[in-house]
Coordinates of C-alpha atoms in Angstrom, one line a residue:
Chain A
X28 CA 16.2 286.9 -44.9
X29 CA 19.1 287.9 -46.4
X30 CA 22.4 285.8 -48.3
X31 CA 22.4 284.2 -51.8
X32 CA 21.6 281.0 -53.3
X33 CA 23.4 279.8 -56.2
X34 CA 21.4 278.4 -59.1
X35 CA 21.7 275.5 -60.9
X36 CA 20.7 276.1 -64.6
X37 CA 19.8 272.6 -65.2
X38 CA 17.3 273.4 -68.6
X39 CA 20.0 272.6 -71.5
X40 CA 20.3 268.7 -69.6
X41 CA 17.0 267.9 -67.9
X42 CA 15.4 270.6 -69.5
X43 CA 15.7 269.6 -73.1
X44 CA 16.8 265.6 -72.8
X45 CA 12.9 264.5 -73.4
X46 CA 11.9 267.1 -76.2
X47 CA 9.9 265.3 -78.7
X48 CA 11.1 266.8 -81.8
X49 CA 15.0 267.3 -82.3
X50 CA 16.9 270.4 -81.4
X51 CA 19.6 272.1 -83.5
X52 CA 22.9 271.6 -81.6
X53 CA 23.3 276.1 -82.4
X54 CA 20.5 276.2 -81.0
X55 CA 21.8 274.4 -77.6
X56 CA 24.6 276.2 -77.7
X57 CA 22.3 279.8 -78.2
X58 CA 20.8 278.9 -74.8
X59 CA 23.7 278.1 -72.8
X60 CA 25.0 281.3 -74.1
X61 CA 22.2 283.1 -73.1
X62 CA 22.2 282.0 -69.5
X63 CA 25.7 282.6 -69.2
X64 CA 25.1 286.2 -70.3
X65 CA 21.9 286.5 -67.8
X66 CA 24.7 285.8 -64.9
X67 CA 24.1 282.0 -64.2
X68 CA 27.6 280.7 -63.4
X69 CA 26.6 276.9 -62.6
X70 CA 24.6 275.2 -65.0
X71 CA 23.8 271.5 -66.6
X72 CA 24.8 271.6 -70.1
X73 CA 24.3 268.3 -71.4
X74 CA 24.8 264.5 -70.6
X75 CA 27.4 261.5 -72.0
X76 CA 24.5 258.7 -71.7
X77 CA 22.7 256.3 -74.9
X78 CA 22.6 258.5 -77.7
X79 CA 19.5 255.2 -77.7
X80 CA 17.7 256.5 -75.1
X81 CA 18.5 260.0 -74.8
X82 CA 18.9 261.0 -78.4
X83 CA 18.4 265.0 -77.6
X84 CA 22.2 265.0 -75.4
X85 CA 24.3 263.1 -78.3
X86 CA 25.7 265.7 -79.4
X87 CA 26.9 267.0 -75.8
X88 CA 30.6 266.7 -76.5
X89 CA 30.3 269.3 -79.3
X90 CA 28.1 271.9 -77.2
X91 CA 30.3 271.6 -74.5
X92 CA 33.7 273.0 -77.1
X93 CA 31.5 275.4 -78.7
X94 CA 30.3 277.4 -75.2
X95 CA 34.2 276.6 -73.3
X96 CA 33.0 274.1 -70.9
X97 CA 36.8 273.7 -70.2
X98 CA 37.2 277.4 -68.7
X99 CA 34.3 276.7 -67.0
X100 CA 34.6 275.2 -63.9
X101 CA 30.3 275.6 -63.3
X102 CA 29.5 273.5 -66.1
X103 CA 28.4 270.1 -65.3
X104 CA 28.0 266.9 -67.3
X105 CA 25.2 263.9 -66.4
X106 CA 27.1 260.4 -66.8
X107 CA 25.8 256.8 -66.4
X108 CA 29.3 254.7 -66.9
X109 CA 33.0 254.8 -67.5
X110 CA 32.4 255.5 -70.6
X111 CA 31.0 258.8 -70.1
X112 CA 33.4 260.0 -68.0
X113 CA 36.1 259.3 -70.4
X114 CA 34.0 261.7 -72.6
X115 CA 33.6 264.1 -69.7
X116 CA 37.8 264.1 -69.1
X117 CA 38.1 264.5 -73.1
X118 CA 35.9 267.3 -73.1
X119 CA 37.5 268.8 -70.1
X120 CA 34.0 269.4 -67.8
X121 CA 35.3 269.9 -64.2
X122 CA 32.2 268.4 -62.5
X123 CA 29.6 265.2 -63.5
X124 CA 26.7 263.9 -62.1
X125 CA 25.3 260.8 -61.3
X126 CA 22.0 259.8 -60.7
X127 CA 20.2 257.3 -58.9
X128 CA 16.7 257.4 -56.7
X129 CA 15.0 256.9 -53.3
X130 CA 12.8 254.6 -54.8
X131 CA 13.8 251.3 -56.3
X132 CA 10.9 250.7 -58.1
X133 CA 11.7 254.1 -60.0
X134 CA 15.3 253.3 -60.1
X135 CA 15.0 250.1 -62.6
X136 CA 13.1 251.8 -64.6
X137 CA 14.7 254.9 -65.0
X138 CA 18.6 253.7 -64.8
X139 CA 18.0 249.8 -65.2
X140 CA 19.4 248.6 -61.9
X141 CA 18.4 248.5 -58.1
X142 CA 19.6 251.8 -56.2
X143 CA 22.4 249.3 -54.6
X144 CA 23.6 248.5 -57.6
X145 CA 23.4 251.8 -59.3
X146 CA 25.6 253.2 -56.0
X147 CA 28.0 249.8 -56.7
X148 CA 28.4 251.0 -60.5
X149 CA 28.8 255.1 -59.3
X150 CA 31.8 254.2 -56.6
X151 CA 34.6 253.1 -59.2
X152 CA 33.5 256.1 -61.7
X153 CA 33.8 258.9 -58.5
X154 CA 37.0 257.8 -57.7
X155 CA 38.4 257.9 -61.3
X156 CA 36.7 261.3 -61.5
X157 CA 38.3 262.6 -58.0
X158 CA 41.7 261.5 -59.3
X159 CA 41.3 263.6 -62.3
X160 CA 40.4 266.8 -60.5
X161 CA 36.4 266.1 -61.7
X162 CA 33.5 267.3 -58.9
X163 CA 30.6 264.6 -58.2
X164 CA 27.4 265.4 -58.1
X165 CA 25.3 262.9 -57.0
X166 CA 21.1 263.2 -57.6
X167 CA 18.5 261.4 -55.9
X168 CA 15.4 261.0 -57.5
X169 CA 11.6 260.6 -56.2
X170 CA 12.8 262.1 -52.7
X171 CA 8.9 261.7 -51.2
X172 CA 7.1 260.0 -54.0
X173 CA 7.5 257.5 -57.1
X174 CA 5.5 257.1 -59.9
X175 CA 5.7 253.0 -59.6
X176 CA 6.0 252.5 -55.5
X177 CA 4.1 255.8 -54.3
X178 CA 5.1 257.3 -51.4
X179 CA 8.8 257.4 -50.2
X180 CA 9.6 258.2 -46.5
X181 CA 12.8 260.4 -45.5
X182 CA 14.3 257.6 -44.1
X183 CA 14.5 255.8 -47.2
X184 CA 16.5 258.8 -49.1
X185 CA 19.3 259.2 -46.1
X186 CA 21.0 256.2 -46.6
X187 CA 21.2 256.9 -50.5
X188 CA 22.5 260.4 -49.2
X189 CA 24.9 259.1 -47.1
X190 CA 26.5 256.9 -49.4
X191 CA 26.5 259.2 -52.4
X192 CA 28.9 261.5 -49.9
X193 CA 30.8 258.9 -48.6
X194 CA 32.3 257.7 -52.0
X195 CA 32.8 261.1 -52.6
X196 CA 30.1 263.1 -53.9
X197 CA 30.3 266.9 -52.7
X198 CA 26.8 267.7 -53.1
X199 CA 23.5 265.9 -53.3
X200 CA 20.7 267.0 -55.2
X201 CA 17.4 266.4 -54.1
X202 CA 15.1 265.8 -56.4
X203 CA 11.2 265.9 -55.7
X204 CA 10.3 263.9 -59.3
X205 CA 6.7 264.2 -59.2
X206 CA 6.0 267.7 -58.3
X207 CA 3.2 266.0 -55.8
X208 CA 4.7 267.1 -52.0
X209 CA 3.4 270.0 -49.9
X210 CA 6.3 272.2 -48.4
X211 CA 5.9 269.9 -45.3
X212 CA 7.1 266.9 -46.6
X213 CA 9.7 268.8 -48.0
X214 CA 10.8 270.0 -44.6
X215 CA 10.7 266.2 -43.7
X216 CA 13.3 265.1 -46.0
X217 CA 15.5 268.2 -45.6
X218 CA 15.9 267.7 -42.2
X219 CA 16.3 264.0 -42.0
X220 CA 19.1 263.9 -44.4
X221 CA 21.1 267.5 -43.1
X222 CA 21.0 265.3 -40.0
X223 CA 23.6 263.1 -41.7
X224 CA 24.8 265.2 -44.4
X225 CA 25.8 268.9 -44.0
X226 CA 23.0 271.2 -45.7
X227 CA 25.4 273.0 -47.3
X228 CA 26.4 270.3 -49.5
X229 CA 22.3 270.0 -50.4
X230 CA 20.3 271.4 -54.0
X231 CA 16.9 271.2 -53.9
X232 CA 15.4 270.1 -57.2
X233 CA 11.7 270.3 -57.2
X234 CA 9.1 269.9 -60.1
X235 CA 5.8 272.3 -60.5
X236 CA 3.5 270.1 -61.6
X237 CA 1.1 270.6 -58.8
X238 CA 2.2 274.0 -58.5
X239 CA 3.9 273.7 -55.2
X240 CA 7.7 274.2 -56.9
X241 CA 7.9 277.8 -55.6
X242 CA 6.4 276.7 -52.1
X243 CA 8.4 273.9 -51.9
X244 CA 11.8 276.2 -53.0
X245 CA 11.1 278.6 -50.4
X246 CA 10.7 276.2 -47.8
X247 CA 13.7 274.1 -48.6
X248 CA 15.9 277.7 -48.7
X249 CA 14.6 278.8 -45.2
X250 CA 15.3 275.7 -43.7
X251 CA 18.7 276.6 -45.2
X252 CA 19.6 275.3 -48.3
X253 CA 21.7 277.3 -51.0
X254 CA 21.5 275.6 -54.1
X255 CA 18.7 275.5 -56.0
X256 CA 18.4 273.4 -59.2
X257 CA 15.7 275.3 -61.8
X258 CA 15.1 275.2 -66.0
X259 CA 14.6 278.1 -67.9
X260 CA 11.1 278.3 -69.2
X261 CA 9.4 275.9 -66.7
X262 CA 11.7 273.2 -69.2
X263 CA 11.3 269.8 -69.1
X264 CA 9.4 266.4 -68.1
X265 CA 11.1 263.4 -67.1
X266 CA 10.6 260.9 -70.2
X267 CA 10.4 257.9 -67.5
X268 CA 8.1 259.2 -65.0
X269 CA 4.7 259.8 -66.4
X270 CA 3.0 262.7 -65.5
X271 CA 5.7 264.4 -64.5
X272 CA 6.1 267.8 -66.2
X273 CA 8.9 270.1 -65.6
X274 CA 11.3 271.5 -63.6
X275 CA 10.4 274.7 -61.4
X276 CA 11.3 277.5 -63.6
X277 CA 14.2 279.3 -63.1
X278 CA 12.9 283.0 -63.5
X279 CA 9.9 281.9 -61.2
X280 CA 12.5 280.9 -58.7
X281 CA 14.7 284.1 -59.2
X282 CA 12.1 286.3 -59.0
X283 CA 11.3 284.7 -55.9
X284 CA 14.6 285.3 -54.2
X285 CA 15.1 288.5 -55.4
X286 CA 12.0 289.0 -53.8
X287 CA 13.0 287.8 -50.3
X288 CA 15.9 289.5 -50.3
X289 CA 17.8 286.3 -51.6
X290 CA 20.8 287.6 -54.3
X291 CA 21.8 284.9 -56.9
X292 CA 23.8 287.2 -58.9
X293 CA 21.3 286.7 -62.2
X294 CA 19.8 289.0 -64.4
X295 CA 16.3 288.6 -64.7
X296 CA 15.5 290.2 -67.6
X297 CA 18.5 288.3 -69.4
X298 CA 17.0 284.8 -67.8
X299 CA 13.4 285.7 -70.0
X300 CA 15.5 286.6 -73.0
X301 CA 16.9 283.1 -72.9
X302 CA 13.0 281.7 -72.0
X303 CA 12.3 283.5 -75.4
X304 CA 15.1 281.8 -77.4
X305 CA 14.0 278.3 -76.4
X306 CA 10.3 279.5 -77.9
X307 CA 11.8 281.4 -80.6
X308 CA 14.3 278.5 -81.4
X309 CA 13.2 275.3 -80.0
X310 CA 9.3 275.9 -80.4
X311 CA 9.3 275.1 -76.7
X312 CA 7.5 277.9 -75.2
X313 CA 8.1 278.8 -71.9
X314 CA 5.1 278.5 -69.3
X315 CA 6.7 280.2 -66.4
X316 CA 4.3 282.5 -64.6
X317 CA 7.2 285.6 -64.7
X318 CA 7.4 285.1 -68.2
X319 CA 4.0 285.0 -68.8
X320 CA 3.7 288.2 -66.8
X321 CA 6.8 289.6 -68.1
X322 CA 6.6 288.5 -71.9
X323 CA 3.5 287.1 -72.2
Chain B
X5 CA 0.5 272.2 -38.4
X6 CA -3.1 271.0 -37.9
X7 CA -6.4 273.1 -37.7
X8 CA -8.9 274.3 -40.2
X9 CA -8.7 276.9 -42.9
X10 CA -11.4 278.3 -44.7
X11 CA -11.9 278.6 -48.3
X12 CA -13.8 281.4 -50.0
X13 CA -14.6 280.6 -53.6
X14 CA -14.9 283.6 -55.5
X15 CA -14.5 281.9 -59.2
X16 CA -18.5 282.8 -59.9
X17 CA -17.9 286.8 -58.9
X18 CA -14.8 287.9 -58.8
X19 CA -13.3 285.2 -61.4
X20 CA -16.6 285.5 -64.2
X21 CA -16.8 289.1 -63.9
X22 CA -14.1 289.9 -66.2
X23 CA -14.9 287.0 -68.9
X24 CA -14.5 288.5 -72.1
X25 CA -17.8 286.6 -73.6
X26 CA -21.5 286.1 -72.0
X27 CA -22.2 283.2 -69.7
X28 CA -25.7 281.6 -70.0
X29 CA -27.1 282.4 -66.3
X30 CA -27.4 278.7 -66.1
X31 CA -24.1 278.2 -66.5
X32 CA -23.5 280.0 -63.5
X33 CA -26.1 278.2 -61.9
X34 CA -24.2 275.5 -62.8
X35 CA -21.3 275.9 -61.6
X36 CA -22.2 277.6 -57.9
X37 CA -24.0 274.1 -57.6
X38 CA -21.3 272.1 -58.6
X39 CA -18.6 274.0 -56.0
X40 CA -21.4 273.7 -53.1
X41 CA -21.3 269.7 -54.3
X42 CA -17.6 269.9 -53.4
X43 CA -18.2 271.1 -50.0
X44 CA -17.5 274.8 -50.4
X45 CA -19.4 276.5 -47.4
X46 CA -18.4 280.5 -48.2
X47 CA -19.4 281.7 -51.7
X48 CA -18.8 284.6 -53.6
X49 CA -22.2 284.6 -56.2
X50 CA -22.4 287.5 -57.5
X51 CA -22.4 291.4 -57.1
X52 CA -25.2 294.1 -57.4
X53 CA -23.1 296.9 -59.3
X54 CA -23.6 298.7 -62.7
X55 CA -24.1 296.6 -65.4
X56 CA -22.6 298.7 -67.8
X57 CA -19.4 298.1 -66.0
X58 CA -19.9 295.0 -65.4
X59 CA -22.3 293.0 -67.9
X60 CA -21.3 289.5 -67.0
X61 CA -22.9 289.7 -63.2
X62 CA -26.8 291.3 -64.6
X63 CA -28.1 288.5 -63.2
X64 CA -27.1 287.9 -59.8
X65 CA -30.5 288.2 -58.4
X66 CA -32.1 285.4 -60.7
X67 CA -28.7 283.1 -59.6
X68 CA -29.0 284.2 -56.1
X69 CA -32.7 282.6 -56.4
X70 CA -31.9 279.7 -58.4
X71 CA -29.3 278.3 -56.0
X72 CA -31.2 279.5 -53.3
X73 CA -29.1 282.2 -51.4
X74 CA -31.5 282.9 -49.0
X75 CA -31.1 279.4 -47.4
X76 CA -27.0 279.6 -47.4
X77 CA -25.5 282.1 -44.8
X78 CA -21.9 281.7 -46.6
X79 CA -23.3 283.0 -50.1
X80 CA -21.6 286.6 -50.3
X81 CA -22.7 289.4 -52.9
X82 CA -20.5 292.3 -53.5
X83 CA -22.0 296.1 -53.6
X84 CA -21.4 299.4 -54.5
X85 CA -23.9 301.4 -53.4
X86 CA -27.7 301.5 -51.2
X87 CA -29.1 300.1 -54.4
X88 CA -27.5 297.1 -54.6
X89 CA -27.9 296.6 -50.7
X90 CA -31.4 296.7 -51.5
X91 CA -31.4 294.1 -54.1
X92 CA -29.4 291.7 -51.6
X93 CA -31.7 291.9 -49.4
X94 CA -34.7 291.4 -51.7
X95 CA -32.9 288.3 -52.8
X96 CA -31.6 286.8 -48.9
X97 CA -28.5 287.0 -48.9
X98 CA -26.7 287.5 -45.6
X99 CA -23.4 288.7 -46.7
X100 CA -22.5 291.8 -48.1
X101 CA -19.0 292.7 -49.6
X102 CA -17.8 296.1 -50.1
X103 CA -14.7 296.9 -52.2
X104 CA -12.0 299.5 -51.3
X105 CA -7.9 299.5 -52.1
X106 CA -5.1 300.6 -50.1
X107 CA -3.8 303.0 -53.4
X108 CA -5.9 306.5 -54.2
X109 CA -4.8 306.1 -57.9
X110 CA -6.1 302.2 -57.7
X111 CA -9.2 303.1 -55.8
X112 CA -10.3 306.2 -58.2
X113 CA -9.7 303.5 -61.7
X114 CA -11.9 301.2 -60.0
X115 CA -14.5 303.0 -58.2
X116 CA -14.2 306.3 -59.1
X117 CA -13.3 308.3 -55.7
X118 CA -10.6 308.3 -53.1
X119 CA -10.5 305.9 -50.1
X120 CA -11.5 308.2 -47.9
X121 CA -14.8 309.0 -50.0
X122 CA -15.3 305.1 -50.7
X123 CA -14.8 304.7 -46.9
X124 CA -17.6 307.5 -46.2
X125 CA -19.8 306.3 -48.4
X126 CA -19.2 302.7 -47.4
X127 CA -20.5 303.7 -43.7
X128 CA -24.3 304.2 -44.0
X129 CA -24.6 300.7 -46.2
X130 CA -23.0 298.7 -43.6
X131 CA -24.9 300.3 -40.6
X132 CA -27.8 299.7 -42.7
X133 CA -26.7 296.3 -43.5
X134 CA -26.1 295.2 -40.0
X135 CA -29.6 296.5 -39.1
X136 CA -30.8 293.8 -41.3
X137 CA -29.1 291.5 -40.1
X138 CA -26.6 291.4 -43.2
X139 CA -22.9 290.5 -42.3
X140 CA -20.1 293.0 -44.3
X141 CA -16.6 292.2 -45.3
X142 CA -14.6 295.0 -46.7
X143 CA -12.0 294.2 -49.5
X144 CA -9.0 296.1 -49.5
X145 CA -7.1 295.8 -53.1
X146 CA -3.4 296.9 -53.9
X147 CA -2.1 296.0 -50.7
X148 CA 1.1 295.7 -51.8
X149 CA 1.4 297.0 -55.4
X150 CA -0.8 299.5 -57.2
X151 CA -0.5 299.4 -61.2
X152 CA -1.0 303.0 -61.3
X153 CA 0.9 303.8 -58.1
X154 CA 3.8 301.2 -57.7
X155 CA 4.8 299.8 -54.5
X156 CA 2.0 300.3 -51.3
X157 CA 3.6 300.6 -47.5
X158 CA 1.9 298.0 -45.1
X159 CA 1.2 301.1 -43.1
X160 CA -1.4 302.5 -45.9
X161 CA -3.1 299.6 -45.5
X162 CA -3.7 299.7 -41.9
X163 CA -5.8 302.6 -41.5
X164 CA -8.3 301.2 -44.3
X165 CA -8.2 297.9 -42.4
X166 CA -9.4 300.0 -39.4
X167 CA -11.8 302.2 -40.8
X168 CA -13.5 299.1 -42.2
X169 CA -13.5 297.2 -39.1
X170 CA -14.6 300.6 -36.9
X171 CA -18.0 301.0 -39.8
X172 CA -18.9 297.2 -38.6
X173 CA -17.1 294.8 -41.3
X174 CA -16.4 291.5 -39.8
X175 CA -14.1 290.6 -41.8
X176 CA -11.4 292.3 -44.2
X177 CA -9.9 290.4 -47.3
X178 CA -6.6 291.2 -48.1
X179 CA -5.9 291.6 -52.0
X180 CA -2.7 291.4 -53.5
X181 CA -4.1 292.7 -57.1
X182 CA -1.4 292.2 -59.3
X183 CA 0.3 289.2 -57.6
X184 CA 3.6 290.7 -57.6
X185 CA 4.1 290.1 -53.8
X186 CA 6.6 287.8 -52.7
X187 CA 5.8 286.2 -49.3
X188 CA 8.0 288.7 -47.3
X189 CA 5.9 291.2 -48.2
X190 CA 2.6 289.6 -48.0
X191 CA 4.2 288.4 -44.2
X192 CA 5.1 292.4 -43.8
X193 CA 1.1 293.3 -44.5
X194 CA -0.3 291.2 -42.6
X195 CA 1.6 291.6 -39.1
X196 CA 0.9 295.6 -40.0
X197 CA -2.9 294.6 -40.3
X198 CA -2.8 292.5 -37.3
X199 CA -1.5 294.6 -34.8
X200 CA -4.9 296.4 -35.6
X201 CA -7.2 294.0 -36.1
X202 CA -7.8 290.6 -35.2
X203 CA -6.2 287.7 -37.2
X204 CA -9.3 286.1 -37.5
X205 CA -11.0 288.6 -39.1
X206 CA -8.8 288.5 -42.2
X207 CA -9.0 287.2 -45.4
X208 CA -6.0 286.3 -47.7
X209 CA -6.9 287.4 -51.4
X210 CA -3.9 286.6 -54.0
X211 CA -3.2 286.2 -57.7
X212 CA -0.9 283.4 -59.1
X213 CA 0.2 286.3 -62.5
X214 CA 4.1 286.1 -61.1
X215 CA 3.7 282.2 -59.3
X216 CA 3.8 283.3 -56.4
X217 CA 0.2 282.8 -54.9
X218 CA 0.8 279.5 -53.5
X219 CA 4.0 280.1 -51.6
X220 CA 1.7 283.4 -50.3
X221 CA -1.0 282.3 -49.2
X222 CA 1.0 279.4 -47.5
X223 CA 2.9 282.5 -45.5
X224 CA 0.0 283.8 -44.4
X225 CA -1.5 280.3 -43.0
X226 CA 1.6 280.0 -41.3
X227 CA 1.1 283.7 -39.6
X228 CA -2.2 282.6 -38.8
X229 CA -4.6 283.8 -41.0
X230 CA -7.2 281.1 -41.5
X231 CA -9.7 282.2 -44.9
X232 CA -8.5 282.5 -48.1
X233 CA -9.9 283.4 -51.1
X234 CA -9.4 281.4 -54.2
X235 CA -11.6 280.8 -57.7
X236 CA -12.1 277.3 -59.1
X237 CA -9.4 276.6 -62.2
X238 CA -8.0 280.3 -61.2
X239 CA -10.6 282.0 -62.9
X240 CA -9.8 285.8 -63.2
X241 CA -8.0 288.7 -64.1
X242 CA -9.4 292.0 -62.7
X243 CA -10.6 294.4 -65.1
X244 CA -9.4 297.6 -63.8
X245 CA -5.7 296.2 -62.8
X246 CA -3.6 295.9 -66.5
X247 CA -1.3 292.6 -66.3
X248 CA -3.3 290.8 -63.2
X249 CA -4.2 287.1 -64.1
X250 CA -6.4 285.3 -62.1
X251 CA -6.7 284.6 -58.7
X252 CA -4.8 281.4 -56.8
X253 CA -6.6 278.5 -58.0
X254 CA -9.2 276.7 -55.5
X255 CA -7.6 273.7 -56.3
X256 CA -3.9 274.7 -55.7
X257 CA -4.8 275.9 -52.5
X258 CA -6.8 273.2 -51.4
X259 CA -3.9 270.3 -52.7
X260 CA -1.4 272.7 -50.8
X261 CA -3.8 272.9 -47.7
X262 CA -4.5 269.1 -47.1
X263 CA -1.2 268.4 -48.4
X264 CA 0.2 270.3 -45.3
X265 CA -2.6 268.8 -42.7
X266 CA -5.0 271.1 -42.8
X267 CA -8.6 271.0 -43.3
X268 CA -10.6 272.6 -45.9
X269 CA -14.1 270.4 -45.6
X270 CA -13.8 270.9 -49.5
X271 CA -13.4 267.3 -52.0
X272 CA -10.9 268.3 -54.4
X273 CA -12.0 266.0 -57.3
X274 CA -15.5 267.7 -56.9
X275 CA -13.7 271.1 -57.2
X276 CA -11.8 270.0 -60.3
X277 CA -15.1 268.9 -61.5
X278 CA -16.3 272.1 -61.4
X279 CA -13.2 273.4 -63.2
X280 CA -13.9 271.3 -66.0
X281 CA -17.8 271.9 -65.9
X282 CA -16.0 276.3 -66.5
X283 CA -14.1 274.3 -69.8
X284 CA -17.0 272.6 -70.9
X285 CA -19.6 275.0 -70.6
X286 CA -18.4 278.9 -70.3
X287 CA -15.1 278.0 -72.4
X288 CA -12.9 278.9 -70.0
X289 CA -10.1 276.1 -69.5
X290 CA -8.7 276.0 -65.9
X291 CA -5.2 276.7 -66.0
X292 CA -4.0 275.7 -62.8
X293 CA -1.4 273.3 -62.3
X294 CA -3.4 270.9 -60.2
X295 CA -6.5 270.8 -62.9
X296 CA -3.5 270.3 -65.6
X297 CA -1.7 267.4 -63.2
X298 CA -5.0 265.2 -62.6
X299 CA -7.2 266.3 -65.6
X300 CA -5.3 268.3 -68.2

């Protein structure tokens, strides 16, 4: 196979948001520079949400001035309300994200409403966005399973799909929460919802927690998609699905690509070097295989 | 995809052998007996080689007799040389591995002589073998990466695989030592191999040390192969190969294998069960991602 898959950095936001201890906001900023200079162009670098719940991403707004979120147009911002996109505009990120789930169960928890009303709440705040020149991305959560509700079929994540691009979303990530699904069901869910939805607007963003992340990657980029959503370091956990741990790692998935013949323009030594920093920094050290290979 | 694959648990040979501290004998005892209560049919025990080399795997005989190998035609014993055919045989067993690479500079680390000289003295054991009644598989190593070497053409490994199925092995198992393959090159090997030699006479054998042994042995189910070799809680590391972790984990493979619809006859709780039993009594924590997901 041969192409390229862009990567979505998504470690300084879903990466970091449910670190127990607090992180220095240098120390954000030391990471997103990092990646930068490892080649990632699109990344997640913080969210506008509580400062309540999400006490790690408060001090977004001043990350995002310190590494030029406003020059660049890859950076993306996680919102919940109005209010966070007025913070998003002010701060001058050129695309958000919303996020919402397959799996209403999972979707009051997580975001406090049904996954009607979360798309009710989202359809006001992508049309303000639109108008201001902002990009929507739109994630679904707990594509084939939820922590509450257990198993979700494909056909329960295409209609959330379709509406997410109807209201104007211009991609849809897919997020496999739980880290629990098998390459197969994987393939289910890609191709029920690029039956409605073009696959180029698709991210997969999958979870290792039963060690099927690089599987599942693969699987999603042969049926064809090209974005791939990954956290330095094997970062993160999601704080309201238990047992969840975190995201596929990006190096994993770069090394990966590059193996298959896949470019995605990224440096993989600099990627490790940034893996260090969050040990070296955060005290969250990495548990990517590559890097435990590579640096170990 | 439906069918059967076969699993070849080689945690209490290939995974122990390495261990950097003694295990009691009845710990191994232990442990074989607890992966047979899981349903594991095909068994690496043990090997019959120097114990000066290899300390940790003195007494295969007295676990071959404890766990009764003369009664189980899937327990496999590994050998170097007529002596340690002799001993297998003493002690029942009716399988036989030999052990080979697809590198010179690999093969003459690890067992000190070319491939060609491994191969001729390989010959008379498994004629001898086969008169007994003793079934041989052939392991070829460094299939696609030798640490001393670098990068191994699928073509080098095709005339070992033939030599070794011409001498009378039934079966060849496929190493990837250093699990740097990604599964275009694992997919490259085995289509070489199989031009030559039945599918169904090969094994997959992959480490997880870059993440990429699930995702491998996945692409070499889907090309047909249908045994793979995995160790309980990845157990592993292979002495002679600097920067090789252990092998795929039983557990990740069988998760991924049922997960996709195919049958393994194995009971993964039993198998994590014997993970933990390698915690609790050899102190050797599991680290795969399944053992971590469910018991970690």
């Amino acid at each position: 196979m041969t192409g390229s898959v862009t990567l979505v950095e998504v470690g300084p936001r879903d990466g970091l948001q449910a670190c127990k201890h607090p992180i220095a906001t240098a120390a954000r900023i030391g990471l997103i520079e990092r990646l930068r200079k490892a080649g990632v162009k699109r990344m997640e670098v913080g969210s506008f949400v509580s400062p309540k719940h999400v006490p790690r991403m408060a001090d977004t707004g001043e990350v995002m001035d310190a590494v030029g979120s406003r020059a660049e147009p890859g950076d993306m911002v996680l919102i919940a309300n109005a209010r966070g996109l007025e913070q998003v505009i002010a701060h001058g990120a050129r695309t958000i994200a919303v996020f919402t789930a397959a799996s209403d169960a999972f979707a009051q928890k997580n975001i406090g409403c049904t996954i009607a009303a979360s798309l009710e709440r989202f359809a006001p705040l992508v049309e303000t966005a639109r108008a201001a020149g902002v990009a929507v991305r739109g994630y679904i959560s707990t594509i084939t399973d939820c922590p509450y509700s257990g198993e979700v079929a494909p056909e329960a994540v295409v209609p959330v799909a379709r509406s997410l691009m109807e209201m104007g979303c211009g991609e849809i990530s897919l997020g496999e929460t739980l880290g629990r699904a098998t390459p197969c069901r994987i393939a289910a869910v890609i191709e029920a919802v690029a039956a409605h939805v073009p696959i180029e607007a698709l991210a997969a963003h999958f979870h290792d927690t039963y060690g099927m992340g690089v599987a599942n990657v693969w699987e999603a980029v042969r049926l064809g998609v090209r974005t791939v959503d990954a956290a330095v370091g094997g970062l993160g956990g999601c704080p309201f699905a238990p047992g969840a741990t975190g995201n596929v790692a990006s190096e994993d998935i770069v090394y990966l690509l590059h193996g298959q013949g896949i470019e995605t323009g990224i440096d993989l030594d600099g990627l490790l070097d940034a893996a260090a920093y969050c040990g070296d920094t955060m005290g969250i050290a990495p548990v990517s295989r590559v890097f435990k290979a590579r640096r170990g």
